[in-house]
PDB file of C-alpha atoms in Angstrom:
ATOM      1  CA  UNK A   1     148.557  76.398  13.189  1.00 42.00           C
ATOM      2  CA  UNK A   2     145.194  75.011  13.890  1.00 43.00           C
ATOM      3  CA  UNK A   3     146.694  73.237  16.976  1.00 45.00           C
ATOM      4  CA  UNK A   4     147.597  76.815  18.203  1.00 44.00           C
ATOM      5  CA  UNK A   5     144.094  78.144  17.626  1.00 43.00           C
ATOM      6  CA  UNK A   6     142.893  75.394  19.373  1.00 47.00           C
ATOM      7  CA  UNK A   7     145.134  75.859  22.784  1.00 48.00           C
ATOM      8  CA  UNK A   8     144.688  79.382  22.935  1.00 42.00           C
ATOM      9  CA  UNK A   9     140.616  79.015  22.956  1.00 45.00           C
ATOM     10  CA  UNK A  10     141.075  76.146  25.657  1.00 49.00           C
ATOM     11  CA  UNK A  11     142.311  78.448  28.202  1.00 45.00           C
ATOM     12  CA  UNK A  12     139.103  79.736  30.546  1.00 48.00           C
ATOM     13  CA  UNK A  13     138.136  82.879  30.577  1.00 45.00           C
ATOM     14  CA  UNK A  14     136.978  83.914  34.108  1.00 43.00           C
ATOM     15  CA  UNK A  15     135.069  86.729  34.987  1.00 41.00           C
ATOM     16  CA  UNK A  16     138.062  88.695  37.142  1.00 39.00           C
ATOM     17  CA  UNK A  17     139.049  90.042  33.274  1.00 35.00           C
ATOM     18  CA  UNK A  18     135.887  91.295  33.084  1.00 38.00           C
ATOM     19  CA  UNK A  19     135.666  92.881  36.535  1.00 37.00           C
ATOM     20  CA  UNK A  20     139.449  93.221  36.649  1.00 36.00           C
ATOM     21  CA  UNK A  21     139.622  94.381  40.647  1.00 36.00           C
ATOM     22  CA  UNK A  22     142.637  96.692  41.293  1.00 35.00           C
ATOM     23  CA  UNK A  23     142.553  96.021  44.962  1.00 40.00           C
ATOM     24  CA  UNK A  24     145.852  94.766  44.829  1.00 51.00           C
ATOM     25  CA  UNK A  25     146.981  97.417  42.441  1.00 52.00           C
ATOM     26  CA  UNK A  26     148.294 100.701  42.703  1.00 57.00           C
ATOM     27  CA  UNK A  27     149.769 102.825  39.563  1.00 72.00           C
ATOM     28  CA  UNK A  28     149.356  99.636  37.847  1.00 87.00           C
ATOM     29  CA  UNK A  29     151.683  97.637  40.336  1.00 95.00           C
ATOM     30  CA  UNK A  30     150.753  94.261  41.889  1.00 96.00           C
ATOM     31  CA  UNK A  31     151.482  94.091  45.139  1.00 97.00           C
ATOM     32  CA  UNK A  32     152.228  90.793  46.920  1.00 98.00           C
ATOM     33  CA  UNK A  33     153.205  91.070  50.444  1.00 98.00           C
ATOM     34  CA  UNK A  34     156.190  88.726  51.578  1.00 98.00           C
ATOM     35  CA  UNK A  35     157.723  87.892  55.163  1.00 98.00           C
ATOM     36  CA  UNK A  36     161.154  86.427  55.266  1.00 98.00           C
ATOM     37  CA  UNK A  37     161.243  82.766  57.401  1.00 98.00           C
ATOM     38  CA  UNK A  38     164.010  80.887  58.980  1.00 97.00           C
ATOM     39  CA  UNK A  39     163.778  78.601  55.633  1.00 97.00           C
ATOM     40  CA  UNK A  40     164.568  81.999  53.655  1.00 97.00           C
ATOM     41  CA  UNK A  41     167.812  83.211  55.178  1.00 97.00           C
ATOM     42  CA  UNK A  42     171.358  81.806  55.591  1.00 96.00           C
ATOM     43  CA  UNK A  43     173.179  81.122  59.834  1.00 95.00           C
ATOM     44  CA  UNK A  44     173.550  85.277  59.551  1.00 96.00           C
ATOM     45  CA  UNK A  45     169.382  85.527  59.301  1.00 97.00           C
ATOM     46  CA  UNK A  46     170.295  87.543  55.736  1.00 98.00           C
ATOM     47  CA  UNK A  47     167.304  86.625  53.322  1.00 98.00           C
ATOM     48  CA  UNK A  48     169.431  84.252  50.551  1.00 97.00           C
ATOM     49  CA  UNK A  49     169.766  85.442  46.886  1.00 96.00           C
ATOM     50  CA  UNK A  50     167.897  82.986  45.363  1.00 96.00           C
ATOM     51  CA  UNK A  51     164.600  83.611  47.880  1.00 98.00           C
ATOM     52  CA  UNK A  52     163.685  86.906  46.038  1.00 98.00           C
ATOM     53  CA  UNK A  53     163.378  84.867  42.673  1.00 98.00           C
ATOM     54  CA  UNK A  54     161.011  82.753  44.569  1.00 97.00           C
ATOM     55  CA  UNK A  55     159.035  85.610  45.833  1.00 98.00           C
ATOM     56  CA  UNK A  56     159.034  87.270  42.194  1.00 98.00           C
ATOM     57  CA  UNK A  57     157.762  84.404  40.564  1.00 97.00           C
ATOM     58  CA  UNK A  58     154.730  84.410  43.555  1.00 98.00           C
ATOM     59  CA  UNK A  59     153.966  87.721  42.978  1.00 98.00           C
ATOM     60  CA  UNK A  60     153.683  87.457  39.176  1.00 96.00           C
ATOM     61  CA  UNK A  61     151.571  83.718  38.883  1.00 96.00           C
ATOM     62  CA  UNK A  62     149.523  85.846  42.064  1.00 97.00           C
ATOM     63  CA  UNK A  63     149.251  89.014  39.734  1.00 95.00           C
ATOM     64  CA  UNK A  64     148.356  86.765  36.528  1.00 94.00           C
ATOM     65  CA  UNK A  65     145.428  84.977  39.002  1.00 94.00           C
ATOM     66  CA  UNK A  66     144.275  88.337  39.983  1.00 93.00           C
ATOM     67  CA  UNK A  67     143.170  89.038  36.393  1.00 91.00           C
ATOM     68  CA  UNK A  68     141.831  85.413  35.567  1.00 91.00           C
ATOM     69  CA  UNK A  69     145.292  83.755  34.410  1.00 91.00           C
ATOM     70  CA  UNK A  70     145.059  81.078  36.527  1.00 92.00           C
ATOM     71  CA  UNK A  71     148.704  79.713  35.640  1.00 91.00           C
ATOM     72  CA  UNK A  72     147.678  75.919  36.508  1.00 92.00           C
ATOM     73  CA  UNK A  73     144.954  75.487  33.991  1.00 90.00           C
ATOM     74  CA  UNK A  74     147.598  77.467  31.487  1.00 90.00           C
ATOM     75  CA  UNK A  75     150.136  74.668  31.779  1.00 90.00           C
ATOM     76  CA  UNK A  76     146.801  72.148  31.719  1.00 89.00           C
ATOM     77  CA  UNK A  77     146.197  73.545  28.476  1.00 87.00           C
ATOM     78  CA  UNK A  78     149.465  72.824  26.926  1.00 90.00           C
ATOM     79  CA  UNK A  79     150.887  76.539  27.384  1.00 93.00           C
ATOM     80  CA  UNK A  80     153.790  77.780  29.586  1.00 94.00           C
ATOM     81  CA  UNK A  81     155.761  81.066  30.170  1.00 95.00           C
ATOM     82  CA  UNK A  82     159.196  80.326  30.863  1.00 95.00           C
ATOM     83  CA  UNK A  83     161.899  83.130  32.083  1.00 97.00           C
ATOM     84  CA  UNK A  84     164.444  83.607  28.888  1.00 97.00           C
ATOM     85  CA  UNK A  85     165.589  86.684  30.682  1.00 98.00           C
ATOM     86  CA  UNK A  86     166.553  87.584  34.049  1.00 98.00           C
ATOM     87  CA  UNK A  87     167.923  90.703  35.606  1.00 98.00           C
ATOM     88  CA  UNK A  88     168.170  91.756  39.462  1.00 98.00           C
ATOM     89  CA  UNK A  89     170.432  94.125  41.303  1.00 98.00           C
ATOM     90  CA  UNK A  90     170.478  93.802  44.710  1.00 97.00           C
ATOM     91  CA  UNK A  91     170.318  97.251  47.153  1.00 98.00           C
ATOM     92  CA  UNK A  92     169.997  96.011  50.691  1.00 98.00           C
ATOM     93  CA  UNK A  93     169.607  92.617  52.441  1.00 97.00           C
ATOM     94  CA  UNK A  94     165.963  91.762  54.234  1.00 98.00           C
ATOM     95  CA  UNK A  95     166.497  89.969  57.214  1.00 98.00           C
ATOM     96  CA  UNK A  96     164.914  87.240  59.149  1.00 98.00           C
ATOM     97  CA  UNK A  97     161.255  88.304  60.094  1.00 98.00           C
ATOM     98  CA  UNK A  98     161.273  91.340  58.010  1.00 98.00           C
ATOM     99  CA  UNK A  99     157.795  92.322  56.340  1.00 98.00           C
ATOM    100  CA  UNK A 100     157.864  93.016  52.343  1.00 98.00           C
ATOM    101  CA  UNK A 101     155.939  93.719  49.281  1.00 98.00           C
ATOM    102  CA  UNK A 102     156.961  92.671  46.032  1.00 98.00           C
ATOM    103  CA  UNK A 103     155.907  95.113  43.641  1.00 98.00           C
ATOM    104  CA  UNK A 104     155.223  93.556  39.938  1.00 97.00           C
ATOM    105  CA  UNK A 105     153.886  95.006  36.576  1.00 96.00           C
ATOM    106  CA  UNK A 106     154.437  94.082  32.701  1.00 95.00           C
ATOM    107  CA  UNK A 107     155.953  96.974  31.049  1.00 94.00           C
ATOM    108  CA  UNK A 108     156.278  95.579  27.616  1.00 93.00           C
ATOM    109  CA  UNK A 109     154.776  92.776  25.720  1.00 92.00           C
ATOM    110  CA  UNK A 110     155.823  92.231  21.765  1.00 92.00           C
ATOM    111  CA  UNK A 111     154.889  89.314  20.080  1.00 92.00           C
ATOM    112  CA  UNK A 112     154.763  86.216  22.785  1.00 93.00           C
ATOM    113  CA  UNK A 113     157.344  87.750  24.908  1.00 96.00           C
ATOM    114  CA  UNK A 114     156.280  89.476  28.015  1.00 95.00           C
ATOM    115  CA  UNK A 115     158.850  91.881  30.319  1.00 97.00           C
ATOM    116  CA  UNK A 116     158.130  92.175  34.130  1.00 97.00           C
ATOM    117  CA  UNK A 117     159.231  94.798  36.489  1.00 98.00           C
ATOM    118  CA  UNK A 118     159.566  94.240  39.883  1.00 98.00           C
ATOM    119  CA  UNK A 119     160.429  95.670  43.360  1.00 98.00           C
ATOM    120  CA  UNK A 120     161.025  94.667  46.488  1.00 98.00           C
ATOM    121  CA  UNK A 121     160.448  97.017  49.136  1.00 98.00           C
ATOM    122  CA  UNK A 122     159.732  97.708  52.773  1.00 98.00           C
ATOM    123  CA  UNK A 123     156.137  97.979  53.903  1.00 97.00           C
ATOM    124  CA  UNK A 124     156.422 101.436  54.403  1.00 96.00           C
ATOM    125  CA  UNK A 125     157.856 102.096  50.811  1.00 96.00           C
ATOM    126  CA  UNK A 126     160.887 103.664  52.280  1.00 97.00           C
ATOM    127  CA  UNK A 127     163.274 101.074  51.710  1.00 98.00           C
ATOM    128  CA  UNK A 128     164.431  99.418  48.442  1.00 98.00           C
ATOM    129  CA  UNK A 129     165.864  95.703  48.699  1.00 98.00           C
ATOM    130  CA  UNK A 130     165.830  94.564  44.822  1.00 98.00           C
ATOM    131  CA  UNK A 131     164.333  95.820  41.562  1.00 98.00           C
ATOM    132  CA  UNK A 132     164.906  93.516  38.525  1.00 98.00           C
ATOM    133  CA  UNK A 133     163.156  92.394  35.097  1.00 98.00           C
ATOM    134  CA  UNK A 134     162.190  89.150  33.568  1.00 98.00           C
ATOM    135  CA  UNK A 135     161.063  88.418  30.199  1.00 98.00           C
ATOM    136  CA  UNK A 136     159.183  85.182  29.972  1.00 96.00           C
ATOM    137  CA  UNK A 137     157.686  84.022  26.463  1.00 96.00           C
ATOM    138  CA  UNK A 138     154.768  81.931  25.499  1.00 95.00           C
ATOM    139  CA  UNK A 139     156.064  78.095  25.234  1.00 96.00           C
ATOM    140  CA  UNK A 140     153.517  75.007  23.520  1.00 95.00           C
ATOM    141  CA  UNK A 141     154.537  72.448  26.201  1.00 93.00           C
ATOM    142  CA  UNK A 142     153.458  69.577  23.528  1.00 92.00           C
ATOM    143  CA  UNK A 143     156.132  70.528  20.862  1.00 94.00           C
ATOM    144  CA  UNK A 144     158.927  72.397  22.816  1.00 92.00           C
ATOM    145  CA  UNK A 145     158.499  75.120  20.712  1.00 95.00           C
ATOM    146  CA  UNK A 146     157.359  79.151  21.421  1.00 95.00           C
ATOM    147  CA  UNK A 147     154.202  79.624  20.001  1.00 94.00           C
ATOM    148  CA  UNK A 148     153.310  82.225  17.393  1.00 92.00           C
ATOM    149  CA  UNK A 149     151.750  84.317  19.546  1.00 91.00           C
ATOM    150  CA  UNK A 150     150.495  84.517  23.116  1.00 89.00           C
ATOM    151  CA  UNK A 151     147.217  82.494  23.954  1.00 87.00           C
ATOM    152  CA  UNK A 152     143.964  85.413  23.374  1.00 88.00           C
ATOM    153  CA  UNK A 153     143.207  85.581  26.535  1.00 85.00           C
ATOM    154  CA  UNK A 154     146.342  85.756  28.679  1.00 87.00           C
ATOM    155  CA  UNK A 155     146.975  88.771  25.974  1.00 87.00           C
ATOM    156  CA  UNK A 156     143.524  90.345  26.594  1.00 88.00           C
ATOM    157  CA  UNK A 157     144.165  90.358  30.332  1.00 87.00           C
ATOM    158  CA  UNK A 158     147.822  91.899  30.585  1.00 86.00           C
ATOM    159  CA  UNK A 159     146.348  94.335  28.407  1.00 87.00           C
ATOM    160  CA  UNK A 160     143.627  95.236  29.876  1.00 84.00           C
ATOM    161  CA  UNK A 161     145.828  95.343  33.411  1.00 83.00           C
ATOM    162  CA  UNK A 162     148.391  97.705  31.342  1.00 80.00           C
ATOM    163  CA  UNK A 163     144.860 100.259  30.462  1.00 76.00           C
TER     164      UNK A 163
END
């Protein structure tokens, strides 16, 4: 247990909890504006499946910087947050060149497990392409095992985005 104590007080603090700038926030939603490249689509130009996951994952380690999470020095400190839980439905395909912004917020957190919202929409906000959810929970990368509760202040700062 003293291990635990130990990783959770490792991970830095910065000064973005304190200040917590909603700049990129709106009704508690991150936004993280995406564009889809050649790379992103299949012969058709349709953005591929898989490419949103990419672009959800961006916009939450982009979100967790925003309020001092930086996610590198998380995993440098033994800790990682690993999806146990995925769910997307699909409304309409972005194409080749097409502007988005990938809409992300935590709408629950219980114990080391943390759920996500997300959605992808068109600049203008008129235009769904995916909503979905991911639950990730807290992981000590030394043992393999999920830890007994999340690190203080990765806790401290989704709450505090949450207020």
């Amino acid at each position: 247990m003293a291990e635990t104590t130990d990783l959770r007080s490792q991970i830095p603090a910065d000064s973005a909890l304190e200040k917590l700038s909603y700049q990129a926030m709106s009704a508690n939603w991150f936004e993280y504006p995406i564009v889809a490249y050649p790379h992103h689509t299949d012969y058709g130009g349709i953005v591929w499946h898989g490419a949103y996951l990419t672009w959800m994952e961006e916009a939450r380690v982009a979100c967790l910087k925003s309020i001092g999470i930086d996610f590198a020095d998380l995993v440098a400190v033994g800790c990682d947050l690993p999806v146990v839980d995925l769910s997307v439905r699909y409304h309409r395909a972005l194409k080749m060149g097409e502007a988005a912004i990938v809409k992300t917020r935590t709408i629950d957190m219980e114990g080391v497990r943390i759920v996500w919202e997300y959605e992808i929409q068109s600049v203008a906000g008129d235009v769904t392409y995916l909503t979905g959810m991911v639950t990730l929970v807290a992981v000590d990368r030394e043992k393999g095992k999920i830890m007994r509760q999340l690190p203080t202040t990765v806790r401290d700062a989704l709450v505090k985005m949450r207020e």
